[in-house]
Amino acid sequence: MNNQLFYTQTSSTAPEFDVIVIGSGIGGLVTATQLAAKGASVLVLERYIIPGGSAGYFDRNGYRFDVGASMIFGFGTQGTTNLLTRALAAVNVSVETIADPVQIHYHLPDGLDLKVHRNYEKFLQELTEHFPQEREGIRRFYDECWKVFNCLNAMDLLSLEEPGYLTRVFFQHPLACLGLVKYLPLNAGDIARRYISDPILLKFIDIECYCWSVVPADMTPMINAGMVFSDRHYGGINYPKGGVGQIAQKLVEGLEKAGGEIQYKARVSKILTENGQAVGVQLATGQVYRAKRIVSNATRWDTFEKLLPPEQMPRVEKKWQQRYQKSPSFLSLHLGVEADVLPWGTECHHIILSDWEQMEEPEGTIFVSIPTLLDPNLAPEGYHIMHVFTPNWIDDWQGMSAKDYEEKKQEAAERIIKRLEQFFPGLDTKLDYMEVGTPRTHRRFLGRDDGSYGPIPSRKLRGLLGMPFNRTSIPGLYCVGDSTFPGQGLNAVAFSGFACSHRIAVDLGL
Ligand SMILES: NC(=O)c1ccc[n+]([C@@H]2O[C@H](COP(=O)([O-])OP(=O)(O)OC[C@H]3O[C@@H](n4cnc5c(N)ncnc54)[C@H](O)[C@@H]3O)[C@@H](O)[C@H]2O)c1
Ligand SMILES: CC(C)=CCC/C(C)=C/C=C/C(C)=C/C=C/C(C)=C/C=C/C=C(C)/C=C/C=C(C)/C=C/C=C(\C)CCC=C(C)C
C-alpha cells in the first residue's frame, strides 16, 4: 500500500474531536480547560510523562524540584489579572498558595543591595534611599506602570481578535481601552527615560526587566512591565503549596472533570492539513487524530519548522522570525543543601550580578530561588532546595562526547557555586544533592527548539504590536503559549490560553 493511500485511510477513520491541543504547558492547559468547560470535546497530547512543560517538576532523593522558575504571578484574589486563580476556578479546582513578602533580593554591582518588597511604598522607599536625587522620577516611573495595570485589571481579559469582545469592552471601559492602546506600542525603557536620568538607576530598571523578559528595558513591552511591576504588589508573588507542578496537575484534574482528555507520551510529529486547512495530527507512533480546530502549544519554531513542512512556511511566519529571535536557554543547578547554609533572614528569590556589562552574557546574571523557605515540605527535614540558573546558549553545549559534556557541566557548576559562596558561605561543603541541566536538557525534556526560554525581539520593536495573537494564517490552526501575545511568563501564557479558547469558542459557535 503506498503511503498516500495509507495516510488517507487512517486519517478518515481516525477519532475526531472538537479541539486538539498539542502540548500541556500552562498555555495549552488553560486553552483546553476553558474549552472543555464550555462543552467542547478536547484532547490534549503531551510528549512527556507529566503535564506542565516549563512549569513541571521532578522528584529526586526526597526533593521536589521545579523545572522552571518558582516566582509565580497571577495568583491574586482580586481584580481580573489573576489569571491562574481564574483558570483553575473555571474548572472547579484550586491550589493553596503561600505569600512571598519579597519578590526579589537584588545583589548588584558596587554594593547596590535592595529588596523588592510586596508592599509598594516600602519598595519605593528602599530604592529611593539608594538614589535620593531621583525620588520623583522613581515614583513617576513606577506609578505609570500602575496606570497600565489598572487599565488591564478593570476588564475581562479575552481575545483581542474577537470584534464582539472588543466592542463590548470598549463601551464598558473606554478610558482603560484607550490607555492600553497608548501603551501597546511602547517599551518600558521609553517611559523610564522620560523620568529618570541617573545611569545606574536606568541600569537597575534594565535588570528589573531583564530578569523576566531576558532583554533590557528598551526592548521590554510596557504592557508587560506594567503587569509585572504592579501585580507583584497587588496580587503579590504567591508560591503554590506542593510546588509549581501543582498548577498543571490541578488543571488536568479540572480538564478531566469537565470531560476533556489528556494523553502522555504522545509526541505529535505532524500537523495534518487538507486543502491548506489544519484537520488533525499524527503522532510519532503513526496514530492519527482529527479535530475541527488544532492548537499548538509548541514554540512557533517547532510548530512551523518541525510539525509543518518548513518549505511551506507562511510568509507572515517568515516575517515574524525576522522580528523575533530565540532567547538563550538556561544552565540550571538543582541543589539540595543543608539548611544551616542559609544566613538568617534569607529571602526566597535572588538576582546576583557583579558587573553591569555582563548582565546579558552567559553566566553574567545568576538567578537563585529557594522555594523551601516558603514550602518546607519540598525537601527532607533539615535541608533546602536551591534552584540556581543563568542564561546560556545551546551552541556552547553541542557536538561533544558524553564525557566532555559531563566535565563541562561539572566545571560550570563549580564556577557558579564559587560565586554563590559570597552569599552562602560553606555552600560547597553543605551540598547534599546536585543535578545540572543545560540548554540541551531543556530542549530534550521541554521539546523547545534550542531549549529557548522564548521569543525576544531581534531589534527594538514597537512594544507588543509585533507579537501575533492566536490565529495563524493556516485555517483551523492556532498557537498558544509564549510564542504568542503577550509572551513569556505563566500569567502571560495563561492570558494567551484565555484568548485562544475564547476565539475558538466563537469560531465553533459554542
Ligand atoms: N514564574 C513564571 O512565570 C514561570 C515559571 C515556569 C515557567 N514559566 C514560563 O512558562 C512559559 C511556557 O509556557 P507554554 O505554555 O508556552 O509552554 P511550555 O513550553 O511550558 O509547554 C509546552 C508543552 O508542549 C509539549 N510539547 C512540545 N512539543 C510537543 C509535541 N510535538 N507533541 C506533544 N507535546 C509537545 C512540551 O512537552 C510541553 O509540555 C514560558 O514562558 C516559561 O518561561 C514561567
Ligand atoms: C477596543 C480598543 C480600541 C482597544 C483595545 C485595547 C485592549 C483591550 C488591549 C488589551 C490588552 C491586553 C488584554 C493585554 C494583556 C496583557 C497581559 C495579560 C500581560 C501579561 C504579562 C505578564 C508577564 C509578562 C509576566 C511575566 C513573568 C515572568 C516572565 C516571570 C519570570 C520569572 C522568572 C524568570 C524568575 C526570576 C527568578 C528570580 C529572580 C530568582
Coordinates of C-alpha atoms and ligand atoms in Angstrom, one line a residue:
M1 CA 0.0 0.0 0.0
N2 CA 1.5 3.4 -0.9
N3 CA 2.0 5.9 1.9
Q4 CA -0.5 8.4 0.5
L5 CA -3.3 5.8 0.5
F6 CA -2.4 4.5 3.9
Y7 CA -2.5 8.0 5.3
T8 CA -5.8 8.9 3.7
Q9 CA -7.5 5.7 5.1
T10 CA -6.1 6.1 8.6
S11 CA -6.9 9.8 8.6
S12 CA -10.6 9.4 7.6
T13 CA -11.3 6.7 10.2
A14 CA -9.4 8.5 13.0
P15 CA -11.1 9.5 16.2
E16 CA -12.5 13.1 15.9
F17 CA -12.6 15.9 18.5
D18 CA -13.7 19.5 18.5
V19 CA -10.2 20.6 19.5
I20 CA -6.8 19.0 19.8
V21 CA -4.2 20.8 21.9
I22 CA -0.5 19.9 21.2
G23 CA 1.3 20.2 24.5
S24 CA 0.2 20.6 28.1
G25 CA 2.2 23.7 29.1
I26 CA 0.2 26.2 31.1
G27 CA -0.8 27.9 27.8
G28 CA -2.1 24.6 26.4
L29 CA -3.9 23.6 29.6
V30 CA -5.7 26.9 30.0
T31 CA -7.0 26.7 26.4
A32 CA -8.1 23.1 27.0
T33 CA -9.8 23.6 30.3
Q34 CA -11.6 26.7 29.1
L35 CA -13.0 24.9 26.0
A36 CA -13.9 21.7 27.9
A37 CA -15.8 23.9 30.4
K38 CA -17.8 25.3 27.5
G39 CA -18.7 21.8 26.4
A40 CA -16.2 21.2 23.6
S41 CA -14.7 17.7 23.2
V42 CA -11.0 18.3 23.8
L43 CA -7.9 16.1 23.5
V44 CA -4.5 17.2 24.9
L45 CA -1.5 15.4 23.5
E46 CA 1.7 15.7 25.6
R47 CA 5.0 14.2 24.6
Y48 CA 6.3 14.0 28.2
I49 CA 5.1 11.8 31.1
I50 CA 3.6 14.6 33.2
P51 CA 1.8 17.9 32.3
G52 CA 3.2 21.4 32.8
G53 CA 6.1 21.8 30.4
S54 CA 8.3 24.6 31.8
A55 CA 6.0 24.6 34.8
G56 CA 6.6 20.9 35.5
Y57 CA 8.6 19.2 38.3
F58 CA 10.8 16.2 39.1
D59 CA 11.4 14.2 42.3
R60 CA 14.9 13.2 43.4
N61 CA 16.2 11.8 46.7
G62 CA 13.3 13.3 48.7
Y63 CA 13.5 16.7 47.0
R64 CA 10.7 18.0 44.7
F65 CA 12.3 20.4 42.2
D66 CA 10.5 22.9 39.9
V67 CA 11.7 22.6 36.4
G68 CA 11.5 26.3 35.7
A69 CA 11.1 29.5 37.6
S70 CA 9.5 29.4 41.1
M71 CA 8.4 33.0 41.1
I72 CA 4.7 32.9 40.2
F73 CA 2.4 35.9 39.3
G74 CA -1.3 35.6 38.6
F75 CA -2.4 34.0 41.9
G76 CA -4.0 37.1 43.4
T77 CA -7.6 37.0 44.8
Q78 CA -9.0 40.2 43.3
G79 CA -9.3 42.1 40.0
T80 CA -9.2 40.4 36.6
T81 CA -5.4 39.9 36.1
N82 CA -5.2 36.9 38.5
L83 CA -5.4 34.6 35.6
L84 CA -4.0 31.4 37.2
T85 CA -6.6 31.7 40.0
R86 CA -9.3 32.2 37.4
A87 CA -8.2 29.4 35.1
L88 CA -8.3 26.9 38.0
A89 CA -11.6 28.2 39.3
A90 CA -13.2 27.8 35.9
V91 CA -12.9 24.0 36.2
N92 CA -13.7 23.9 39.9
V93 CA -10.2 23.3 41.3
S94 CA -7.8 25.5 43.2
V95 CA -4.2 25.5 44.5
E96 CA -3.3 26.6 48.0
T97 CA -0.6 29.3 47.9
I98 CA 1.9 30.8 50.2
A99 CA 2.5 34.6 50.0
D100 CA 6.1 35.7 49.5
P101 CA 6.8 39.0 51.3
V102 CA 9.7 39.9 49.0
Q103 CA 9.7 39.4 45.2
I104 CA 13.5 39.6 44.7
H105 CA 16.5 40.4 46.7
Y106 CA 19.0 42.1 44.3
H107 CA 22.7 41.8 44.9
L108 CA 24.1 44.2 42.2
P109 CA 27.4 45.9 41.3
D110 CA 29.0 48.4 43.6
G111 CA 27.1 47.2 46.7
L112 CA 23.6 48.1 45.3
D113 CA 21.8 45.7 47.5
L114 CA 18.0 46.0 47.8
K115 CA 14.7 44.1 48.1
V116 CA 11.5 44.4 46.1
H117 CA 9.0 44.3 49.0
R118 CA 5.4 43.2 48.4
N119 CA 4.5 46.5 50.0
Y120 CA 4.8 49.1 47.2
E121 CA 5.7 52.1 49.4
K122 CA 8.4 50.1 51.3
F123 CA 10.0 49.1 47.9
L124 CA 9.9 52.8 46.7
Q125 CA 11.4 53.9 50.0
E126 CA 14.3 51.4 49.8
L127 CA 15.1 52.2 46.2
T128 CA 14.9 56.0 46.9
E129 CA 17.4 55.6 49.7
H130 CA 19.9 54.4 47.1
F131 CA 19.0 57.2 44.6
P132 CA 17.7 60.1 46.7
Q133 CA 18.2 62.6 43.8
E134 CA 15.8 60.5 41.7
R135 CA 13.0 60.4 44.3
E136 CA 10.4 61.9 42.0
G137 CA 11.5 60.1 38.8
I138 CA 11.3 56.7 40.6
R139 CA 7.7 57.4 41.7
R140 CA 6.6 58.7 38.4
F141 CA 8.0 55.7 36.5
Y142 CA 6.5 53.0 38.8
D143 CA 3.3 55.0 39.1
E144 CA 3.0 54.9 35.3
C145 CA 3.3 51.1 35.4
W146 CA 0.3 51.1 37.7
K147 CA -1.7 53.0 35.1
V148 CA -1.2 50.2 32.6
F149 CA -2.0 47.6 35.3
N150 CA -5.1 49.4 36.4
C151 CA -6.4 49.5 32.8
L152 CA -5.9 45.8 32.5
N153 CA -7.2 44.9 35.9
A154 CA -10.5 46.7 35.2
M155 CA -11.7 44.5 32.3
D156 CA -12.3 40.9 31.4
L157 CA -9.2 39.7 29.5
L158 CA -10.2 37.8 26.4
S159 CA -9.3 37.6 22.7
L160 CA -8.2 40.8 21.0
E161 CA -9.0 39.0 17.7
E162 CA -12.7 38.9 18.5
P163 CA -14.5 42.1 17.4
G164 CA -17.6 41.4 19.6
Y165 CA -15.4 41.4 22.7
L166 CA -13.5 44.5 21.6
T167 CA -16.7 46.4 21.1
R168 CA -18.2 45.3 24.4
V169 CA -15.1 46.1 26.4
F170 CA -14.6 49.4 24.7
F171 CA -18.2 50.5 25.6
Q172 CA -17.7 49.2 29.2
H173 CA -14.3 50.7 29.8
P174 CA -13.5 53.3 27.2
L175 CA -10.7 55.1 29.1
A176 CA -9.0 51.8 30.1
C177 CA -9.0 50.7 26.4
L178 CA -7.6 54.0 25.2
G179 CA -5.0 53.8 27.9
L180 CA -3.9 50.3 26.7
V181 CA -3.9 51.4 23.0
K182 CA -1.5 54.2 24.1
Y183 CA 0.9 51.8 25.8
L184 CA 0.7 48.9 23.3
P185 CA 3.5 50.3 21.0
L186 CA 5.8 51.4 23.9
N187 CA 8.7 49.8 25.7
A188 CA 9.5 50.2 29.4
G189 CA 12.8 52.0 28.6
D190 CA 11.0 54.7 26.7
I191 CA 9.0 55.6 29.8
A192 CA 11.8 55.2 32.3
R193 CA 14.0 57.7 30.4
R194 CA 11.2 60.2 30.5
Y195 CA 11.5 60.4 34.3
I196 CA 15.0 59.1 35.2
S197 CA 18.4 60.2 34.2
D198 CA 20.8 58.5 36.6
P199 CA 22.7 55.9 34.5
I200 CA 22.9 53.4 37.4
L201 CA 19.2 53.7 38.2
L202 CA 18.5 53.1 34.5
K203 CA 20.7 50.0 34.6
F204 CA 18.6 48.9 37.6
I205 CA 15.4 49.3 35.5
D206 CA 17.2 47.2 32.9
I207 CA 17.8 44.3 35.2
E208 CA 14.2 44.7 36.7
C209 CA 13.1 43.9 33.1
Y210 CA 15.8 41.5 32.1
C211 CA 15.2 39.1 35.0
W212 CA 11.8 38.1 33.5
S213 CA 11.9 39.3 29.8
V214 CA 15.6 38.5 29.2
V215 CA 16.0 41.8 27.3
P216 CA 16.8 45.3 28.7
A217 CA 14.1 47.9 29.4
D218 CA 14.4 49.4 25.9
M219 CA 13.2 46.2 24.3
T220 CA 10.7 45.2 27.0
P221 CA 7.0 45.9 26.2
M222 CA 5.5 48.5 28.6
I223 CA 2.3 46.5 28.9
N224 CA 4.2 43.5 30.3
A225 CA 6.3 45.8 32.5
G226 CA 3.1 47.3 33.8
M227 CA 1.8 43.9 34.7
V228 CA 4.9 42.6 36.4
F229 CA 5.9 45.8 38.3
S230 CA 2.4 46.3 39.7
D231 CA 1.0 42.8 40.2
R232 CA 3.9 41.9 42.4
H233 CA 2.5 44.5 44.9
Y234 CA -1.2 44.0 44.1
G235 CA -1.9 40.2 43.8
G236 CA 1.7 39.6 45.0
I237 CA 4.0 36.7 44.4
N238 CA 2.5 33.6 45.7
Y239 CA 4.0 30.1 45.7
P240 CA 1.8 27.1 45.1
K241 CA 1.9 24.7 48.0
G242 CA 3.4 21.4 46.9
G243 CA 5.4 23.1 44.1
V244 CA 4.8 24.8 40.8
G245 CA 3.9 21.4 39.3
Q246 CA 0.6 21.5 41.3
I247 CA -0.8 24.1 38.9
A248 CA -0.7 21.8 35.9
Q249 CA -1.7 18.8 37.9
K250 CA -4.8 20.6 39.1
L251 CA -5.7 22.0 35.7
V252 CA -5.5 18.4 34.4
E253 CA -7.8 17.3 37.2
G254 CA -10.2 20.0 36.2
L255 CA -9.9 19.2 32.5
E256 CA -10.8 15.6 33.1
K257 CA -13.7 16.5 35.4
A258 CA -15.0 18.7 32.6
G259 CA -14.9 15.8 30.2
G260 CA -11.6 16.6 28.4
E261 CA -8.9 14.0 27.8
I262 CA -5.1 14.1 28.1
Q263 CA -2.6 11.5 26.7
Y264 CA 1.0 11.4 27.9
K265 CA 4.0 10.0 25.9
A266 CA 2.0 11.2 22.9
R267 CA 4.5 13.1 20.7
V268 CA 2.9 14.9 17.8
S269 CA 5.2 14.6 14.8
K270 CA 3.0 16.3 12.2
I271 CA 0.1 18.6 11.9
L272 CA -2.1 17.2 9.1
T273 CA -3.6 19.6 6.5
E274 CA -6.1 19.1 3.7
N275 CA -6.6 21.8 1.1
G276 CA -4.4 24.1 3.2
Q277 CA -6.5 23.7 6.3
A278 CA -5.4 22.0 9.6
V279 CA -7.5 18.9 10.2
G280 CA -5.6 16.7 12.5
V281 CA -2.3 15.5 13.9
Q282 CA -0.2 12.4 13.6
L283 CA 1.8 11.0 16.5
A284 CA 5.3 9.6 16.3
T285 CA 3.7 6.2 16.6
G286 CA 1.7 6.8 13.4
Q287 CA -1.7 7.2 15.3
V288 CA -3.8 9.9 13.7
Y289 CA -6.4 12.1 15.4
R290 CA -8.7 14.6 13.7
A291 CA -10.3 17.8 15.1
K292 CA -12.2 20.8 13.9
R293 CA -9.5 23.0 15.4
I294 CA -5.8 22.3 16.2
V295 CA -3.9 24.3 18.8
S296 CA -0.1 24.2 19.1
N297 CA 1.4 25.0 22.5
A298 CA 4.8 24.1 21.0
T299 CA 7.0 27.2 20.2
R300 CA 6.5 28.8 16.8
W301 CA 9.8 27.5 15.6
D302 CA 8.8 23.9 16.5
T303 CA 5.3 24.4 15.0
F304 CA 6.3 25.9 11.7
E305 CA 9.6 24.2 11.1
K306 CA 9.0 20.7 12.5
L307 CA 5.3 20.0 12.8
L308 CA 4.6 21.5 9.4
P309 CA 6.9 21.4 6.3
P310 CA 9.4 24.2 6.7
E311 CA 9.4 24.8 2.9
Q312 CA 5.7 25.8 3.1
M313 CA 6.2 28.3 6.0
P314 CA 3.6 31.1 5.6
R315 CA 5.0 34.5 4.7
V316 CA 3.8 36.1 7.9
E317 CA 5.8 33.5 9.9
K318 CA 8.9 34.2 8.0
K319 CA 8.4 37.9 8.8
W320 CA 7.8 37.1 12.5
Q321 CA 11.1 35.2 12.5
Q322 CA 12.9 38.3 11.3
R323 CA 11.4 40.4 14.1
Y324 CA 11.8 37.8 16.9
Q325 CA 14.7 35.5 17.7
K326 CA 15.1 32.7 20.2
S327 CA 16.3 33.8 23.6
P328 CA 19.1 31.9 25.2
S329 CA 18.2 28.9 27.3
F330 CA 19.4 28.3 30.8
L331 CA 22.1 26.4 32.7
S332 CA 20.3 25.2 35.8
L333 CA 21.7 23.8 39.1
H334 CA 19.1 22.0 41.1
L335 CA 20.7 21.7 44.6
G336 CA 19.7 20.1 47.9
V337 CA 21.6 21.8 50.7
E338 CA 21.9 21.6 54.4
A339 CA 19.6 24.2 56.0
D340 CA 22.3 26.0 58.0
V341 CA 24.0 27.2 54.9
L342 CA 21.3 29.9 54.5
P343 CA 22.1 33.0 56.6
W344 CA 19.3 34.1 58.9
G345 CA 16.6 36.1 57.1
T346 CA 17.5 34.8 53.6
E347 CA 14.8 35.6 51.0
C348 CA 13.3 33.2 48.5
H349 CA 14.5 34.8 45.3
H350 CA 17.8 36.4 44.5
I351 CA 19.4 38.1 41.5
I352 CA 23.2 38.3 41.5
L353 CA 25.3 40.4 39.2
S354 CA 28.8 41.7 39.7
D355 CA 29.4 43.8 36.5
W356 CA 26.7 45.7 34.6
E357 CA 28.5 45.0 31.3
Q358 CA 27.9 41.2 32.0
M359 CA 24.1 41.4 32.5
E360 CA 23.2 39.7 29.2
E361 CA 26.2 37.4 29.0
P362 CA 26.1 33.7 29.7
E363 CA 26.7 33.2 33.4
G364 CA 26.5 37.0 33.9
T365 CA 23.3 37.3 35.8
I366 CA 22.6 34.5 38.3
F367 CA 19.1 33.7 39.4
V368 CA 18.5 31.9 42.7
S369 CA 15.2 30.5 44.1
I370 CA 14.9 28.7 47.5
P371 CA 11.2 27.6 47.4
T372 CA 11.6 25.5 50.6
L373 CA 11.7 28.8 52.5
L374 CA 8.0 29.1 51.6
D375 CA 7.1 25.4 51.5
P376 CA 9.5 23.3 53.6
N377 CA 7.7 20.0 52.5
L378 CA 9.6 20.1 49.2
A379 CA 12.8 18.8 50.9
P380 CA 13.7 16.4 53.6
E381 CA 13.7 17.9 57.1
G382 CA 16.9 20.0 57.7
Y383 CA 17.5 20.6 54.0
H384 CA 16.6 23.2 51.4
I385 CA 16.2 23.3 47.7
M386 CA 18.3 25.9 45.8
H387 CA 17.5 26.3 42.1
V388 CA 20.3 28.4 40.6
F389 CA 20.1 29.3 36.9
T390 CA 21.8 31.6 34.4
P391 CA 21.2 32.3 30.7
N392 CA 23.2 30.0 28.4
W393 CA 23.3 29.2 24.7
I394 CA 22.8 25.8 23.2
D395 CA 25.7 26.3 20.8
D396 CA 28.2 26.1 23.7
W397 CA 26.9 22.6 24.6
Q398 CA 26.7 20.9 21.1
G399 CA 29.0 18.4 19.4
M400 CA 30.9 17.0 22.4
S401 CA 31.4 13.5 23.7
A402 CA 29.3 12.3 26.7
K403 CA 32.4 12.6 28.9
D404 CA 33.3 16.1 27.7
Y405 CA 29.7 17.1 28.3
E406 CA 29.7 15.8 31.9
E407 CA 33.0 17.5 32.6
K408 CA 31.8 20.8 31.1
K409 CA 28.7 20.6 33.3
Q410 CA 30.8 20.0 36.4
E411 CA 33.2 22.9 35.7
A412 CA 30.3 25.3 35.1
A413 CA 28.6 24.2 38.3
E414 CA 31.9 24.7 40.3
R415 CA 32.3 28.2 38.8
I416 CA 28.7 29.2 39.8
I417 CA 28.9 27.6 43.3
K418 CA 32.1 29.6 43.9
R419 CA 30.3 32.8 43.1
L420 CA 27.5 31.9 45.4
E421 CA 29.9 31.2 48.3
Q422 CA 30.0 35.0 48.8
F423 CA 26.3 35.0 49.8
F424 CA 26.1 31.4 51.2
P425 CA 29.4 30.7 52.8
G426 CA 30.2 27.0 53.0
L427 CA 27.8 26.1 50.2
D428 CA 30.2 23.7 48.5
T429 CA 30.7 21.6 51.7
K430 CA 27.0 21.7 52.5
L431 CA 25.7 20.2 49.2
D432 CA 23.6 17.1 49.6
Y433 CA 22.4 16.7 46.0
M434 CA 23.2 18.4 42.7
E435 CA 21.7 17.9 39.2
V436 CA 22.9 20.1 36.4
G437 CA 20.6 20.9 33.4
T438 CA 21.9 22.6 30.3
P439 CA 20.2 24.1 27.2
R440 CA 20.3 20.5 25.8
T441 CA 18.4 19.3 28.8
H442 CA 15.7 21.9 28.3
R443 CA 15.4 21.0 24.6
R444 CA 15.1 17.3 25.4
F445 CA 12.6 17.5 28.2
L446 CA 10.6 20.5 27.2
G447 CA 10.6 19.9 23.5
R448 CA 11.6 23.6 22.9
D449 CA 13.7 24.5 19.9
D450 CA 17.3 25.0 21.2
G451 CA 15.9 24.9 24.7
S452 CA 14.9 28.6 24.3
Y453 CA 13.2 30.4 27.1
G454 CA 11.0 32.0 24.4
P455 CA 11.0 34.7 21.7
I456 CA 12.8 38.0 22.2
P457 CA 12.8 41.0 19.8
S458 CA 15.8 40.8 17.4
R459 CA 15.8 44.6 17.4
K460 CA 13.9 47.4 19.2
L461 CA 10.3 46.8 18.3
R462 CA 7.1 48.9 18.9
G463 CA 6.1 47.3 22.3
L464 CA 3.8 44.4 21.9
L465 CA 2.5 45.3 18.4
G466 CA 4.6 42.7 16.6
M467 CA 3.5 39.8 18.8
P468 CA 0.9 37.6 17.0
F469 CA -2.4 36.6 18.5
N470 CA -3.7 33.0 18.4
R471 CA -5.0 32.5 14.9
T472 CA -2.4 31.6 12.3
S473 CA -2.5 32.0 8.5
I474 CA -3.4 28.3 8.3
P475 CA -7.1 28.0 8.7
G476 CA -8.0 25.7 11.6
L477 CA -4.6 26.1 13.3
Y478 CA -4.0 28.3 16.4
C479 CA -0.9 28.9 18.5
V480 CA -0.9 29.4 22.3
G481 CA 1.9 30.0 24.8
D482 CA 4.9 32.2 24.9
S483 CA 5.2 32.4 21.1
T484 CA 2.0 34.5 21.1
F485 CA 0.9 37.8 22.6
P486 CA 2.0 38.8 25.3
G487 CA 5.0 36.5 25.6
Q488 CA 6.8 34.6 28.4
G489 CA 5.6 34.0 31.9
L490 CA 2.9 31.8 33.4
N491 CA 0.4 34.6 33.8
A492 CA 1.2 35.7 30.3
V493 CA 0.7 32.3 28.7
A494 CA -2.5 31.9 30.9
F495 CA -3.8 35.1 29.1
S496 CA -2.8 33.6 25.8
G497 CA -4.9 30.5 26.8
F498 CA -7.9 32.5 27.7
A499 CA -7.7 34.5 24.5
C500 CA -7.1 31.3 22.3
S501 CA -10.1 29.4 23.8
H502 CA -12.3 32.5 23.5
R503 CA -11.5 32.9 19.8
I504 CA -12.0 29.1 19.2
A505 CA -15.3 29.1 21.1
V506 CA -16.6 31.9 18.9
D507 CA -15.4 30.1 15.8
L508 CA -17.1 26.9 16.8
G509 CA -20.2 28.7 17.9
L510 CA -20.0 27.4 21.5
Ligands
LIG1 N1 7.4 32.4 37.0 C1 6.9 32.1 35.9 O1 6.2 33.0 35.4 C2 7.2 30.9 35.2 C3 7.6 29.6 35.8 C4 7.7 28.5 34.9 C5 7.6 28.6 33.5 N2 7.3 29.9 33.0 C6 7.1 30.2 31.7 O2 6.0 29.4 31.1 C7 6.1 29.6 29.7 C8 5.9 28.3 29.0 O3 4.5 28.1 28.8 P1 4.0 27.5 27.5 O4 2.6 27.1 27.8 O5 4.2 28.4 26.4 O6 4.8 26.2 27.0 P2 5.8 25.1 27.6 O7 7.0 25.0 26.8 O8 5.9 25.2 29.1 O9 4.9 23.8 27.3 C9 4.8 23.2 26.1 C10 4.4 21.8 26.3 O10 4.2 21.2 25.0 C11 4.8 19.9 25.0 N3 5.2 19.7 23.6 C12 6.0 20.4 22.8 N4 6.1 19.8 21.5 C13 5.2 18.8 21.5 C14 4.8 17.8 20.5 N5 5.3 17.8 19.3 N6 3.9 16.9 20.9 C15 3.4 16.8 22.2 N7 3.7 17.7 23.1 C16 4.6 18.6 22.8 C17 6.0 20.0 25.9 O11 6.5 18.8 26.4 C18 5.5 20.9 27.0 O12 4.9 20.2 28.0 C19 7.5 30.1 29.4 O13 7.4 31.5 29.1 C20 8.2 29.9 30.7 O14 9.2 30.8 30.8 C21 7.1 30.9 33.8
LIG2 C1 -11.2 48.4 21.9 C2 -9.9 49.1 21.7 C3 -10.0 50.3 20.9 C4 -8.7 48.7 22.2 C5 -8.5 47.5 23.0 C6 -7.2 47.6 23.7 C7 -7.1 46.5 24.6 C8 -8.3 46.0 25.2 C9 -5.9 46.0 24.9 C10 -5.7 44.8 25.8 C11 -4.5 44.4 26.0 C12 -4.3 43.2 26.9 C13 -5.5 42.5 27.4 C14 -3.1 42.9 27.3 C15 -2.8 41.8 28.2 C16 -1.5 41.7 28.7 C17 -1.1 40.7 29.7 C18 -2.1 39.8 30.3 C19 0.2 40.7 30.0 C20 0.8 39.8 31.0 C21 2.1 39.8 31.2 C22 2.8 39.0 32.1 C23 4.1 38.9 32.2 C24 4.9 39.5 31.2 C25 4.7 38.0 33.2 C26 6.0 37.6 33.1 C27 6.6 36.9 34.2 C28 7.7 36.2 34.0 C29 8.3 36.1 32.7 C30 8.4 35.7 35.2 C31 9.6 35.1 35.1 C32 10.2 34.8 36.2 C33 11.5 34.4 36.2 C34 12.3 34.1 35.1 C35 12.1 34.1 37.6 C36 13.0 35.1 38.0 C37 13.7 34.4 39.2 C38 14.4 35.0 40.1 C39 14.5 36.4 40.2 C40 15.2 34.2 41.1

